mmCIF file of C-alpha atoms in Angstrom:
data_model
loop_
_atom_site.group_PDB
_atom_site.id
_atom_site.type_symbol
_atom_site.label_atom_id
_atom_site.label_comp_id
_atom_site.label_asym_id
_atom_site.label_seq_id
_atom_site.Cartn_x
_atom_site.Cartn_y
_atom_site.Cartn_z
ATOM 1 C CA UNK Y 108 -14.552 -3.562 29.697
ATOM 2 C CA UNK Y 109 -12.579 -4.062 32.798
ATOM 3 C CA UNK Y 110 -15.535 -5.119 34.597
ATOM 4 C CA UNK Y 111 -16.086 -7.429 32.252
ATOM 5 C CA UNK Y 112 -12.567 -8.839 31.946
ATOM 6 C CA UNK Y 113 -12.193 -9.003 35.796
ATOM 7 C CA UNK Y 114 -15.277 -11.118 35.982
ATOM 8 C CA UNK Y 115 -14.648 -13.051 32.588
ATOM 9 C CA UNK Y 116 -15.094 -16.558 34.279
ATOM 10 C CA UNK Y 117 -18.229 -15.729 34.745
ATOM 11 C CA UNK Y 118 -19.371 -14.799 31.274
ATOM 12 C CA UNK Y 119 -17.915 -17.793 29.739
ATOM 13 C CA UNK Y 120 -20.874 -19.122 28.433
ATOM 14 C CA UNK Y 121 -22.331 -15.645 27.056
ATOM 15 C CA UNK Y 122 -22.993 -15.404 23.648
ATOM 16 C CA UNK Y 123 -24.701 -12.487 23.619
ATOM 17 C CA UNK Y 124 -23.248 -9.995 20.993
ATOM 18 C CA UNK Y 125 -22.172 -7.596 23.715
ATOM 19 C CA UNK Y 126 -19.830 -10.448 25.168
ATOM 20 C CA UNK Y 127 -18.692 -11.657 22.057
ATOM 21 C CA UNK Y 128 -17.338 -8.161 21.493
ATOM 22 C CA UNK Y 129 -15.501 -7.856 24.722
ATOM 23 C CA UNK Y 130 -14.139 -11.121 24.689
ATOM 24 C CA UNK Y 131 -12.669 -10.042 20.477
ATOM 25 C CA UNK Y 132 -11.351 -6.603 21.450
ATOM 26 C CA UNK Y 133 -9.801 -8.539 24.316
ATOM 27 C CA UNK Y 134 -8.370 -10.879 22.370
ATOM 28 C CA UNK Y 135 -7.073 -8.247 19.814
ATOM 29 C CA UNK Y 136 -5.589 -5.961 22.599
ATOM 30 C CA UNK Y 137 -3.680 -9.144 23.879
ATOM 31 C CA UNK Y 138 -2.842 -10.577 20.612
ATOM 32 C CA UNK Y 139 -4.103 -13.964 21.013
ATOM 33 C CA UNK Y 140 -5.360 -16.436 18.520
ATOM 34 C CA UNK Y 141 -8.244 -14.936 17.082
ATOM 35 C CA UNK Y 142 -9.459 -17.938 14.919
ATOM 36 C CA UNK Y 143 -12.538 -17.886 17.258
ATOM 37 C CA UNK Y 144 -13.987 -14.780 15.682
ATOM 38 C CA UNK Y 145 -12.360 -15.550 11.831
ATOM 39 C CA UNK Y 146 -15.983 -16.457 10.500
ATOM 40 C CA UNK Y 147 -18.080 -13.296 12.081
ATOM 41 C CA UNK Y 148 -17.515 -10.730 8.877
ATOM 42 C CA UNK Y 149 -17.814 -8.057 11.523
ATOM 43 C CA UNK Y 150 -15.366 -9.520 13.212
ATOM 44 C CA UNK Y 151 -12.930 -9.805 10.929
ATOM 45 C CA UNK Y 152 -13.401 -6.165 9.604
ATOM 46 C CA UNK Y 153 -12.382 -5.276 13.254
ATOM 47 C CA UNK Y 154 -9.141 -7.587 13.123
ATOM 48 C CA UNK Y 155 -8.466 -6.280 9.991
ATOM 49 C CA UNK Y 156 -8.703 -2.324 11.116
ATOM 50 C CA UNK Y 157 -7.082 -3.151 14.122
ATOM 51 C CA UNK Y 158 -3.622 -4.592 11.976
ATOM 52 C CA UNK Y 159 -3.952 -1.461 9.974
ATOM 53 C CA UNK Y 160 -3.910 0.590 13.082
ATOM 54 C CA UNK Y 161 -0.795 -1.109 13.853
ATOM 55 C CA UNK Y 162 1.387 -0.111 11.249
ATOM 56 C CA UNK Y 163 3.385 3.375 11.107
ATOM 57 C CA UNK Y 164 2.610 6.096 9.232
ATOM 58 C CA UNK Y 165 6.323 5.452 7.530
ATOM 59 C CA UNK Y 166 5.440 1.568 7.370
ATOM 60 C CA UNK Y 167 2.732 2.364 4.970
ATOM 61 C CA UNK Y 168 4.233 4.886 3.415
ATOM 62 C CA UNK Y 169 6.888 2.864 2.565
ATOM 63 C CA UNK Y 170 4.130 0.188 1.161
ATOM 64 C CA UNK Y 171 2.464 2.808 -0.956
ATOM 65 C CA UNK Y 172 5.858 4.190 -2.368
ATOM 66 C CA UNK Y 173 7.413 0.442 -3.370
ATOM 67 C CA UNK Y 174 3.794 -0.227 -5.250
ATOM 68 C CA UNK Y 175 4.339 3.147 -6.940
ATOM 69 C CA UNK Y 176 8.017 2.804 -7.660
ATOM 70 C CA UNK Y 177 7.182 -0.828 -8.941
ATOM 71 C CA UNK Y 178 4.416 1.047 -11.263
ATOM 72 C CA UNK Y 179 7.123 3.449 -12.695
ATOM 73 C CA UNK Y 180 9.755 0.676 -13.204
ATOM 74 C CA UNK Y 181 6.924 -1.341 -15.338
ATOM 75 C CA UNK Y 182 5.870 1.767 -17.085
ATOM 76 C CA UNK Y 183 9.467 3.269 -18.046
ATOM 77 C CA UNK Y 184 9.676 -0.871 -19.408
ATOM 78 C CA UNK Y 185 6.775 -0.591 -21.450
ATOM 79 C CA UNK Y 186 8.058 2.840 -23.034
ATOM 80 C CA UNK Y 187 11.326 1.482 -23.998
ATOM 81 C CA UNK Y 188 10.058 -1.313 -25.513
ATOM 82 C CA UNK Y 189 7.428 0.987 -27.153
ATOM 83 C CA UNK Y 190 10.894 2.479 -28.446
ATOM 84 C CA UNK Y 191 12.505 -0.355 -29.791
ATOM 85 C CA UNK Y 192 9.175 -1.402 -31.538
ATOM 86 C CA UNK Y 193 9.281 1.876 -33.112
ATOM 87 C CA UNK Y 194 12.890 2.189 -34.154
ATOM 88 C CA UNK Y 195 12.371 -1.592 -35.573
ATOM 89 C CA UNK Y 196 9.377 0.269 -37.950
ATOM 90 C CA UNK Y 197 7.837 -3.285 -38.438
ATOM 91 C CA UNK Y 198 4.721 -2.466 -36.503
ATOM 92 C CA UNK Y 199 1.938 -0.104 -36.470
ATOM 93 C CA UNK Y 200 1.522 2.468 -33.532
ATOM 94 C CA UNK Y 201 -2.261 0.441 -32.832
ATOM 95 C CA UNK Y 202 -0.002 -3.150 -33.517
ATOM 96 C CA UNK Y 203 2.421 -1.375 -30.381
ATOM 97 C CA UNK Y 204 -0.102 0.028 -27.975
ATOM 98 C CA UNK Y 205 -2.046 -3.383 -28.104
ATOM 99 C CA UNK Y 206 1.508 -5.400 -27.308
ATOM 100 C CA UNK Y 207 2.234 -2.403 -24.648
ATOM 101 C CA UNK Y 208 -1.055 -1.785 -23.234
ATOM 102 C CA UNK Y 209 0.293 1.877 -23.719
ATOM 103 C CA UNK Y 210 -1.730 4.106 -25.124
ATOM 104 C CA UNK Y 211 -1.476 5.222 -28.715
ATOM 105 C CA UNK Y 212 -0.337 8.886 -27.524
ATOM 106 C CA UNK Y 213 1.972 8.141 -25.550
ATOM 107 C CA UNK Y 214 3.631 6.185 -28.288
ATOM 108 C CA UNK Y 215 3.208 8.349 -31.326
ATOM 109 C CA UNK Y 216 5.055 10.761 -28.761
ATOM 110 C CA UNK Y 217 8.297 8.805 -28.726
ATOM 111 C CA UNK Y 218 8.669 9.641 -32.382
#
């Protein structure tokens, strides 16, 4: 790679797949515009791995625990209003679950 990068003038006009692959991992290590490589699928699994390879261990963390405290927060919603729907006796337990998208178990035990 540094061979390649001290000499890069030189290998301007190689498309080969070996250069092409120097000249993206170079631009990734450099963070440059990488719009270059953006239509090579490979490529773009390799930007992609590279951003994830980026983040912190508590960044993603973090990511994974607000989706999961966002799932909570709409699932203790959809049990209280399974609740109300219940307490209101005007609907079926099926009639609920279908409005809820909770399942029929979970609402027969709020009873």
């Amino acid at each position: 790679m540094a061979k390649f990068l001290k000499n890069a003038k030189d290998y301007v006009g190689d498309n080969c797949r070996l250069a092409q692959w120097l000249r993206a991992i170079d631009t990734l290590n450099r963070e440059a515009d990488f719009s270059e490589f953006a239509n090579d699928p490979v490529f773009k699994v390799l930007q992609n791995e590279v951003k994830l390879c980026n983040f912190s261990s508590r960044y993603l963390m973090t990511v994974d625990m607000s989706d999961f405290d966002r799932a909570v927060a709409e699932y203790s919603t959809k049990m209280d209003i399974a609740k109300k729907m219940l307490e209101q006796g005007k609907l079926s337990v099926t009639e609920i679950s279908a409005v809820t998208g909770l399942p029929e178990a979970k609402i027969r035990d709020l009873k």
